Amino acid sequence: PIRAAFKANGVEFEDSIIPFPEWPATKATIPFGTIPLLEVHNGDTVTKINQSGPILRFVGRLGSAALYPIESPLECALIDQLVDGVEDAFAIFAPSFKENDADKKRAMREAGLPAFEAKISAIESFLAADSDFCVGGKLSIADLKLAFFQGLRDGNFDFVDPHLLDKYPRITRVMNATVAAFPGVFSK
């Protein structure tokens, strides 16, 4: 979603991927020791921003697209609610990402599926029945975050039906509109 936010706002950025062999040395130089990391250059000063949420909100404020409209605290709260809801849904499967044993991974995903579906059902019920957007009738960082579910539809979650989201028409509509607006960002 961060790359899409840069693109939607028309803000150029340098996308750097840390090669795996360089990660241990690089990790020590990063706040909180995790990625993503955004370096903001202002003259001779470089400010490092860590964690995907703060980076996404910061980038959402840049440019003209107003993906995170700080002039409307209520809209920002609704956007944050959806962004955090998507994070909560993904967090259910997070432990399974590190599991190498296929049988254990399957069991973990199957056990987490009811909680995952409860989260996405809550998101579905929040979304308007007649809008291509999550909040305020326009593109926001919430739409970009929700489109991250495209990985599930692409089959990137072993042992989870890639058609699971088909029964959630509001989520599907928003995802389709957002994914179509950013070809190659959310899909394989």
PDB file of C-alpha atoms in Angstrom:
ATOM      1  CA  PRO A   1       0.000   0.000   0.000  1.00  0.00           C
ATOM      2  CA  ILE A   2       2.893   2.421   0.621  1.00  0.00           C
ATOM      3  CA  ARG A   3       4.169   2.196  -2.961  1.00  0.00           C
ATOM      4  CA  ALA A   4       0.621   2.739  -4.257  1.00  0.00           C
ATOM      5  CA  ALA A   5       0.219   5.768  -1.965  1.00  0.00           C
ATOM      6  CA  PHE A   6       3.354   7.323  -3.440  1.00  0.00           C
ATOM      7  CA  LYS A   7       2.044   6.661  -6.957  1.00  0.00           C
ATOM      8  CA  ALA A   8      -1.470   7.951  -6.228  1.00  0.00           C
ATOM      9  CA  ASN A   9      -0.022  11.149  -4.786  1.00  0.00           C
ATOM     10  CA  GLY A  10       2.369  11.611  -7.705  1.00  0.00           C
ATOM     11  CA  VAL A  11       5.369  11.591  -5.379  1.00  0.00           C
ATOM     12  CA  GLU A  12       8.583  10.105  -6.703  1.00  0.00           C
ATOM     13  CA  PHE A  13      10.464   7.745  -4.438  1.00  0.00           C
ATOM     14  CA  GLU A  14      13.435   5.430  -4.501  1.00  0.00           C
ATOM     15  CA  ASP A  15      12.441   1.851  -3.778  1.00  0.00           C
ATOM     16  CA  SER A  16      15.402   0.072  -2.206  1.00  0.00           C
ATOM     17  CA  ILE A  17      15.359  -3.624  -1.423  1.00  0.00           C
ATOM     18  CA  ILE A  18      17.868  -4.803   1.185  1.00  0.00           C
ATOM     19  CA  PRO A  19      19.652  -7.943  -0.039  1.00  0.00           C
ATOM     20  CA  PHE A  20      19.295 -10.760   2.497  1.00  0.00           C
ATOM     21  CA  PRO A  21      23.060 -11.071   3.185  1.00  0.00           C
ATOM     22  CA  GLU A  22      23.155  -7.357   4.111  1.00  0.00           C
ATOM     23  CA  TRP A  23      20.166  -7.531   6.454  1.00  0.00           C
ATOM     24  CA  PRO A  24      21.969  -8.325   9.754  1.00  0.00           C
ATOM     25  CA  ALA A  25      24.303  -5.319   9.447  1.00  0.00           C
ATOM     26  CA  THR A  26      21.534  -3.048   8.161  1.00  0.00           C
ATOM     27  CA  LYS A  27      19.064  -4.089  10.878  1.00  0.00           C
ATOM     28  CA  ALA A  28      21.253  -2.496  13.562  1.00  0.00           C
ATOM     29  CA  THR A  29      20.946   0.914  11.846  1.00  0.00           C
ATOM     30  CA  ILE A  30      17.144   0.901  11.583  1.00  0.00           C
ATOM     31  CA  PRO A  31      14.821   2.235  14.289  1.00  0.00           C
ATOM     32  CA  PHE A  32      13.016  -0.709  15.908  1.00  0.00           C
ATOM     33  CA  GLY A  33      15.138  -3.050  13.745  1.00  0.00           C
ATOM     34  CA  THR A  34      12.336  -3.736  11.273  1.00  0.00           C
ATOM     35  CA  ILE A  35      11.271  -2.804   7.786  1.00  0.00           C
ATOM     36  CA  PRO A  36       9.681  -1.026   6.006  1.00  0.00           C
ATOM     37  CA  LEU A  37      11.776   2.066   6.508  1.00  0.00           C
ATOM     38  CA  LEU A  38      11.268   5.447   4.887  1.00  0.00           C
ATOM     39  CA  GLU A  39      14.146   7.902   4.749  1.00  0.00           C
ATOM     40  CA  VAL A  40      13.012  11.497   4.332  1.00  0.00           C
ATOM     41  CA  HIS A  41      15.735  13.824   3.068  1.00  0.00           C
ATOM     42  CA  ASN A  42      15.510  17.495   3.970  1.00  0.00           C
ATOM     43  CA  GLY A  43      18.724  19.249   3.043  1.00  0.00           C
ATOM     44  CA  ASP A  44      21.530  17.633   5.031  1.00  0.00           C
ATOM     45  CA  THR A  45      19.091  15.984   7.440  1.00  0.00           C
ATOM     46  CA  VAL A  46      17.797  12.445   6.982  1.00  0.00           C
ATOM     47  CA  THR A  47      14.861  11.374   9.135  1.00  0.00           C
ATOM     48  CA  LYS A  48      14.083   7.674   9.343  1.00  0.00           C
ATOM     49  CA  ILE A  49      10.459   6.637   9.762  1.00  0.00           C
ATOM     50  CA  ASN A  50       9.810   3.031  10.710  1.00  0.00           C
ATOM     51  CA  GLN A  51       6.674   0.844  10.768  1.00  0.00           C
ATOM     52  CA  SER A  52       4.195   0.549   7.919  1.00  0.00           C
ATOM     53  CA  GLY A  53       1.311   2.434   9.603  1.00  0.00           C
ATOM     54  CA  PRO A  54       3.142   5.714  10.246  1.00  0.00           C
ATOM     55  CA  ILE A  55       4.782   5.538   6.819  1.00  0.00           C
ATOM     56  CA  LEU A  56       1.446   4.949   5.075  1.00  0.00           C
ATOM     57  CA  ARG A  57      -0.225   7.850   6.927  1.00  0.00           C
ATOM     58  CA  PHE A  58       2.750  10.160   6.236  1.00  0.00           C
ATOM     59  CA  VAL A  59       2.785   9.334   2.523  1.00  0.00           C
ATOM     60  CA  GLY A  60      -1.016   9.648   2.451  1.00  0.00           C
ATOM     61  CA  ARG A  61      -0.622  13.315   3.465  1.00  0.00           C
ATOM     62  CA  LEU A  62       1.787  14.101   0.622  1.00  0.00           C
ATOM     63  CA  GLY A  63       0.813  15.318  -2.830  1.00  0.00           C
ATOM     64  CA  SER A  64      -2.603  16.294  -4.067  1.00  0.00           C
ATOM     65  CA  ALA A  65      -4.603  13.071  -3.700  1.00  0.00           C
ATOM     66  CA  ALA A  66      -5.374  13.636   0.025  1.00  0.00           C
ATOM     67  CA  LEU A  67      -5.308   9.918   0.783  1.00  0.00           C
ATOM     68  CA  TYR A  68      -5.266  10.742   4.503  1.00  0.00           C
ATOM     69  CA  PRO A  69      -7.261  13.974   4.885  1.00  0.00           C
ATOM     70  CA  ILE A  70      -5.901  15.471   8.105  1.00  0.00           C
ATOM     71  CA  GLU A  71      -8.371  18.367   7.832  1.00  0.00           C
ATOM     72  CA  SER A  72     -11.106  15.843   8.712  1.00  0.00           C
ATOM     73  CA  PRO A  73     -10.319  14.068  12.003  1.00  0.00           C
ATOM     74  CA  LEU A  74     -13.480  11.949  11.703  1.00  0.00           C
ATOM     75  CA  GLU A  75     -12.552  10.738   8.211  1.00  0.00           C
ATOM     76  CA  CYS A  76      -9.033   9.935   9.435  1.00  0.00           C
ATOM     77  CA  ALA A  77     -10.475   7.926  12.323  1.00  0.00           C
ATOM     78  CA  LEU A  78     -12.674   5.922   9.944  1.00  0.00           C
ATOM     79  CA  ILE A  79      -9.701   5.346   7.645  1.00  0.00           C
ATOM     80  CA  ASP A  80      -7.557   4.242  10.601  1.00  0.00           C
ATOM     81  CA  GLN A  81     -10.317   1.904  11.738  1.00  0.00           C
ATOM     82  CA  LEU A  82     -10.264   0.097   8.389  1.00  0.00           C
ATOM     83  CA  VAL A  83      -6.470   0.076   8.102  1.00  0.00           C
ATOM     84  CA  ASP A  84      -6.203  -1.425  11.592  1.00  0.00           C
ATOM     85  CA  GLY A  85      -9.013  -3.890  10.830  1.00  0.00           C
ATOM     86  CA  VAL A  86      -7.098  -5.206   7.820  1.00  0.00           C
ATOM     87  CA  GLU A  87      -3.945  -5.435   9.963  1.00  0.00           C
ATOM     88  CA  ASP A  88      -5.884  -7.362  12.608  1.00  0.00           C
ATOM     89  CA  ALA A  89      -7.168  -9.798   9.982  1.00  0.00           C
ATOM     90  CA  PHE A  90      -3.673 -10.451   8.614  1.00  0.00           C
ATOM     91  CA  ALA A  91      -2.253 -10.792  12.140  1.00  0.00           C
ATOM     92  CA  ILE A  92      -4.390 -13.890  12.645  1.00  0.00           C
ATOM     93  CA  PHE A  93      -2.304 -15.721  10.048  1.00  0.00           C
ATOM     94  CA  ALA A  94       1.045 -14.093  10.956  1.00  0.00           C
ATOM     95  CA  PRO A  95       2.431 -16.990  13.039  1.00  0.00           C
ATOM     96  CA  SER A  96       1.767 -19.380  10.151  1.00  0.00           C
ATOM     97  CA  PHE A  97       4.034 -17.410   7.799  1.00  0.00           C
ATOM     98  CA  LYS A  98       7.095 -18.654   9.673  1.00  0.00           C
ATOM     99  CA  GLU A  99       5.946 -22.289   9.805  1.00  0.00           C
ATOM    100  CA  ASN A 100       7.820 -24.537   7.363  1.00  0.00           C
ATOM    101  CA  ASP A 101       6.001 -27.786   8.130  1.00  0.00           C
ATOM    102  CA  ALA A 102       3.061 -27.974   5.689  1.00  0.00           C
ATOM    103  CA  ASP A 103       0.807 -29.964   8.029  1.00  0.00           C
ATOM    104  CA  LYS A 104       1.369 -27.536  10.896  1.00  0.00           C
ATOM    105  CA  LYS A 105       0.838 -24.550   8.585  1.00  0.00           C
ATOM    106  CA  ARG A 106      -2.421 -26.049   7.316  1.00  0.00           C
ATOM    107  CA  ALA A 107      -3.625 -26.638  10.887  1.00  0.00           C
ATOM    108  CA  MET A 108      -2.700 -23.090  11.918  1.00  0.00           C
ATOM    109  CA  ARG A 109      -4.497 -21.554   8.950  1.00  0.00           C
ATOM    110  CA  GLU A 110      -7.579 -23.727   9.400  1.00  0.00           C
ATOM    111  CA  ALA A 111      -7.698 -22.836  13.102  1.00  0.00           C
ATOM    112  CA  GLY A 112      -7.406 -19.118  12.314  1.00  0.00           C
ATOM    113  CA  LEU A 113      -9.953 -19.072   9.510  1.00  0.00           C
ATOM    114  CA  PRO A 114     -13.074 -18.438  11.658  1.00  0.00           C
ATOM    115  CA  ALA A 115     -11.438 -15.432  13.352  1.00  0.00           C
ATOM    116  CA  PHE A 116     -10.182 -14.171   9.976  1.00  0.00           C
ATOM    117  CA  GLU A 117     -13.669 -14.425   8.489  1.00  0.00           C
ATOM    118  CA  ALA A 118     -15.123 -12.607  11.495  1.00  0.00           C
ATOM    119  CA  LYS A 119     -12.714  -9.720  10.871  1.00  0.00           C
ATOM    120  CA  ILE A 120     -13.445  -9.498   7.154  1.00  0.00           C
ATOM    121  CA  SER A 121     -17.197  -9.774   7.839  1.00  0.00           C
ATOM    122  CA  ALA A 122     -16.884  -6.720  10.095  1.00  0.00           C
ATOM    123  CA  ILE A 123     -15.029  -4.857   7.348  1.00  0.00           C
ATOM    124  CA  GLU A 124     -17.674  -5.908   4.811  1.00  0.00           C
ATOM    125  CA  SER A 125     -20.497  -4.588   6.981  1.00  0.00           C
ATOM    126  CA  PHE A 126     -18.727  -1.229   7.425  1.00  0.00           C
ATOM    127  CA  LEU A 127     -18.320  -0.584   3.692  1.00  0.00           C
ATOM    128  CA  ALA A 128     -21.050   1.232   1.769  1.00  0.00           C
ATOM    129  CA  ALA A 129     -23.066  -0.967  -0.565  1.00  0.00           C
ATOM    130  CA  ASP A 130     -22.757   1.441  -3.489  1.00  0.00           C
ATOM    131  CA  SER A 131     -19.206   2.844  -3.411  1.00  0.00           C
ATOM    132  CA  ASP A 132     -15.882   1.838  -4.923  1.00  0.00           C
ATOM    133  CA  PHE A 133     -14.146   3.430  -1.928  1.00  0.00           C
ATOM    134  CA  CYS A 134     -13.847   2.611   1.767  1.00  0.00           C
ATOM    135  CA  VAL A 135     -14.383   6.083   3.248  1.00  0.00           C
ATOM    136  CA  GLY A 136     -15.645   9.448   2.038  1.00  0.00           C
ATOM    137  CA  GLY A 137     -16.381   8.504  -1.578  1.00  0.00           C
ATOM    138  CA  LYS A 138     -12.754   8.894  -2.664  1.00  0.00           C
ATOM    139  CA  LEU A 139      -9.487   6.965  -2.680  1.00  0.00           C
ATOM    140  CA  SER A 140      -7.751   6.779   0.684  1.00  0.00           C
ATOM    141  CA  ILE A 141      -5.021   4.757   2.343  1.00  0.00           C
ATOM    142  CA  ALA A 142      -7.820   2.458   3.586  1.00  0.00           C
ATOM    143  CA  ASP A 143      -8.542   1.410  -0.015  1.00  0.00           C
ATOM    144  CA  LEU A 144      -4.860   0.772  -0.603  1.00  0.00           C
ATOM    145  CA  LYS A 145      -4.614  -1.317   2.567  1.00  0.00           C
ATOM    146  CA  LEU A 146      -7.758  -3.293   1.727  1.00  0.00           C
ATOM    147  CA  ALA A 147      -6.369  -4.048  -1.732  1.00  0.00           C
ATOM    148  CA  PHE A 148      -3.559  -5.905   0.015  1.00  0.00           C
ATOM    149  CA  PHE A 149      -6.061  -8.792   0.297  1.00  0.00           C
ATOM    150  CA  GLN A 150      -5.280  -9.328  -3.394  1.00  0.00           C
ATOM    151  CA  GLY A 151      -2.498 -11.645  -2.227  1.00  0.00           C
ATOM    152  CA  LEU A 152      -5.149 -13.987  -0.869  1.00  0.00           C
ATOM    153  CA  ARG A 153      -7.000 -13.962  -4.217  1.00  0.00           C
ATOM    154  CA  ASP A 154      -3.712 -14.600  -6.002  1.00  0.00           C
ATOM    155  CA  GLY A 155      -3.269 -17.812  -3.988  1.00  0.00           C
ATOM    156  CA  ASN A 156      -0.391 -16.539  -1.827  1.00  0.00           C
ATOM    157  CA  PHE A 157      -1.939 -17.991   1.352  1.00  0.00           C
ATOM    158  CA  ASP A 158      -1.393 -21.742   1.278  1.00  0.00           C
ATOM    159  CA  PHE A 159      -4.395 -23.693   2.554  1.00  0.00           C
ATOM    160  CA  VAL A 160      -6.765 -20.714   2.323  1.00  0.00           C
ATOM    161  CA  ASP A 161      -9.303 -20.751  -0.506  1.00  0.00           C
ATOM    162  CA  PRO A 162      -8.343 -17.969  -2.955  1.00  0.00           C
ATOM    163  CA  HIS A 163     -12.071 -17.489  -3.640  1.00  0.00           C
ATOM    164  CA  LEU A 164     -12.857 -16.851   0.025  1.00  0.00           C
ATOM    165  CA  LEU A 165     -13.457 -13.139  -0.564  1.00  0.00           C
ATOM    166  CA  ASP A 166     -15.966 -13.800  -3.366  1.00  0.00           C
ATOM    167  CA  LYS A 167     -18.749 -13.938  -0.772  1.00  0.00           C
ATOM    168  CA  TYR A 168     -17.913 -10.389   0.347  1.00  0.00           C
ATOM    169  CA  PRO A 169     -19.182  -8.195  -2.543  1.00  0.00           C
ATOM    170  CA  ARG A 170     -18.337  -4.838  -0.957  1.00  0.00           C
ATOM    171  CA  ILE A 171     -14.735  -5.820  -0.225  1.00  0.00           C
ATOM    172  CA  THR A 172     -14.466  -7.332  -3.700  1.00  0.00           C
ATOM    173  CA  ARG A 173     -15.810  -4.168  -5.356  1.00  0.00           C
ATOM    174  CA  VAL A 174     -13.366  -1.862  -3.521  1.00  0.00           C
ATOM    175  CA  MET A 175     -10.469  -4.236  -4.155  1.00  0.00           C
ATOM    176  CA  ASN A 176     -11.275  -4.531  -7.862  1.00  0.00           C
ATOM    177  CA  ALA A 177     -11.416  -0.745  -8.273  1.00  0.00           C
ATOM    178  CA  THR A 178      -8.180  -0.160  -6.355  1.00  0.00           C
ATOM    179  CA  VAL A 179      -6.217  -3.010  -7.943  1.00  0.00           C
ATOM    180  CA  ALA A 180      -7.316  -1.851 -11.412  1.00  0.00           C
ATOM    181  CA  ALA A 181      -6.120   1.692 -10.643  1.00  0.00           C
ATOM    182  CA  PHE A 182      -2.605   0.437  -9.804  1.00  0.00           C
ATOM    183  CA  PRO A 183      -1.664  -2.326 -12.252  1.00  0.00           C
ATOM    184  CA  GLY A 184       1.226  -4.462 -11.066  1.00  0.00           C
ATOM    185  CA  VAL A 185       1.256  -3.039  -7.521  1.00  0.00           C
ATOM    186  CA  PHE A 186      -1.088  -5.484  -5.810  1.00  0.00           C
ATOM    187  CA  SER A 187      -1.104  -8.464  -8.192  1.00  0.00           C
ATOM    188  CA  LYS A 188       1.451 -11.084  -9.098  1.00  0.00           C
TER     189      LYS A 188
END
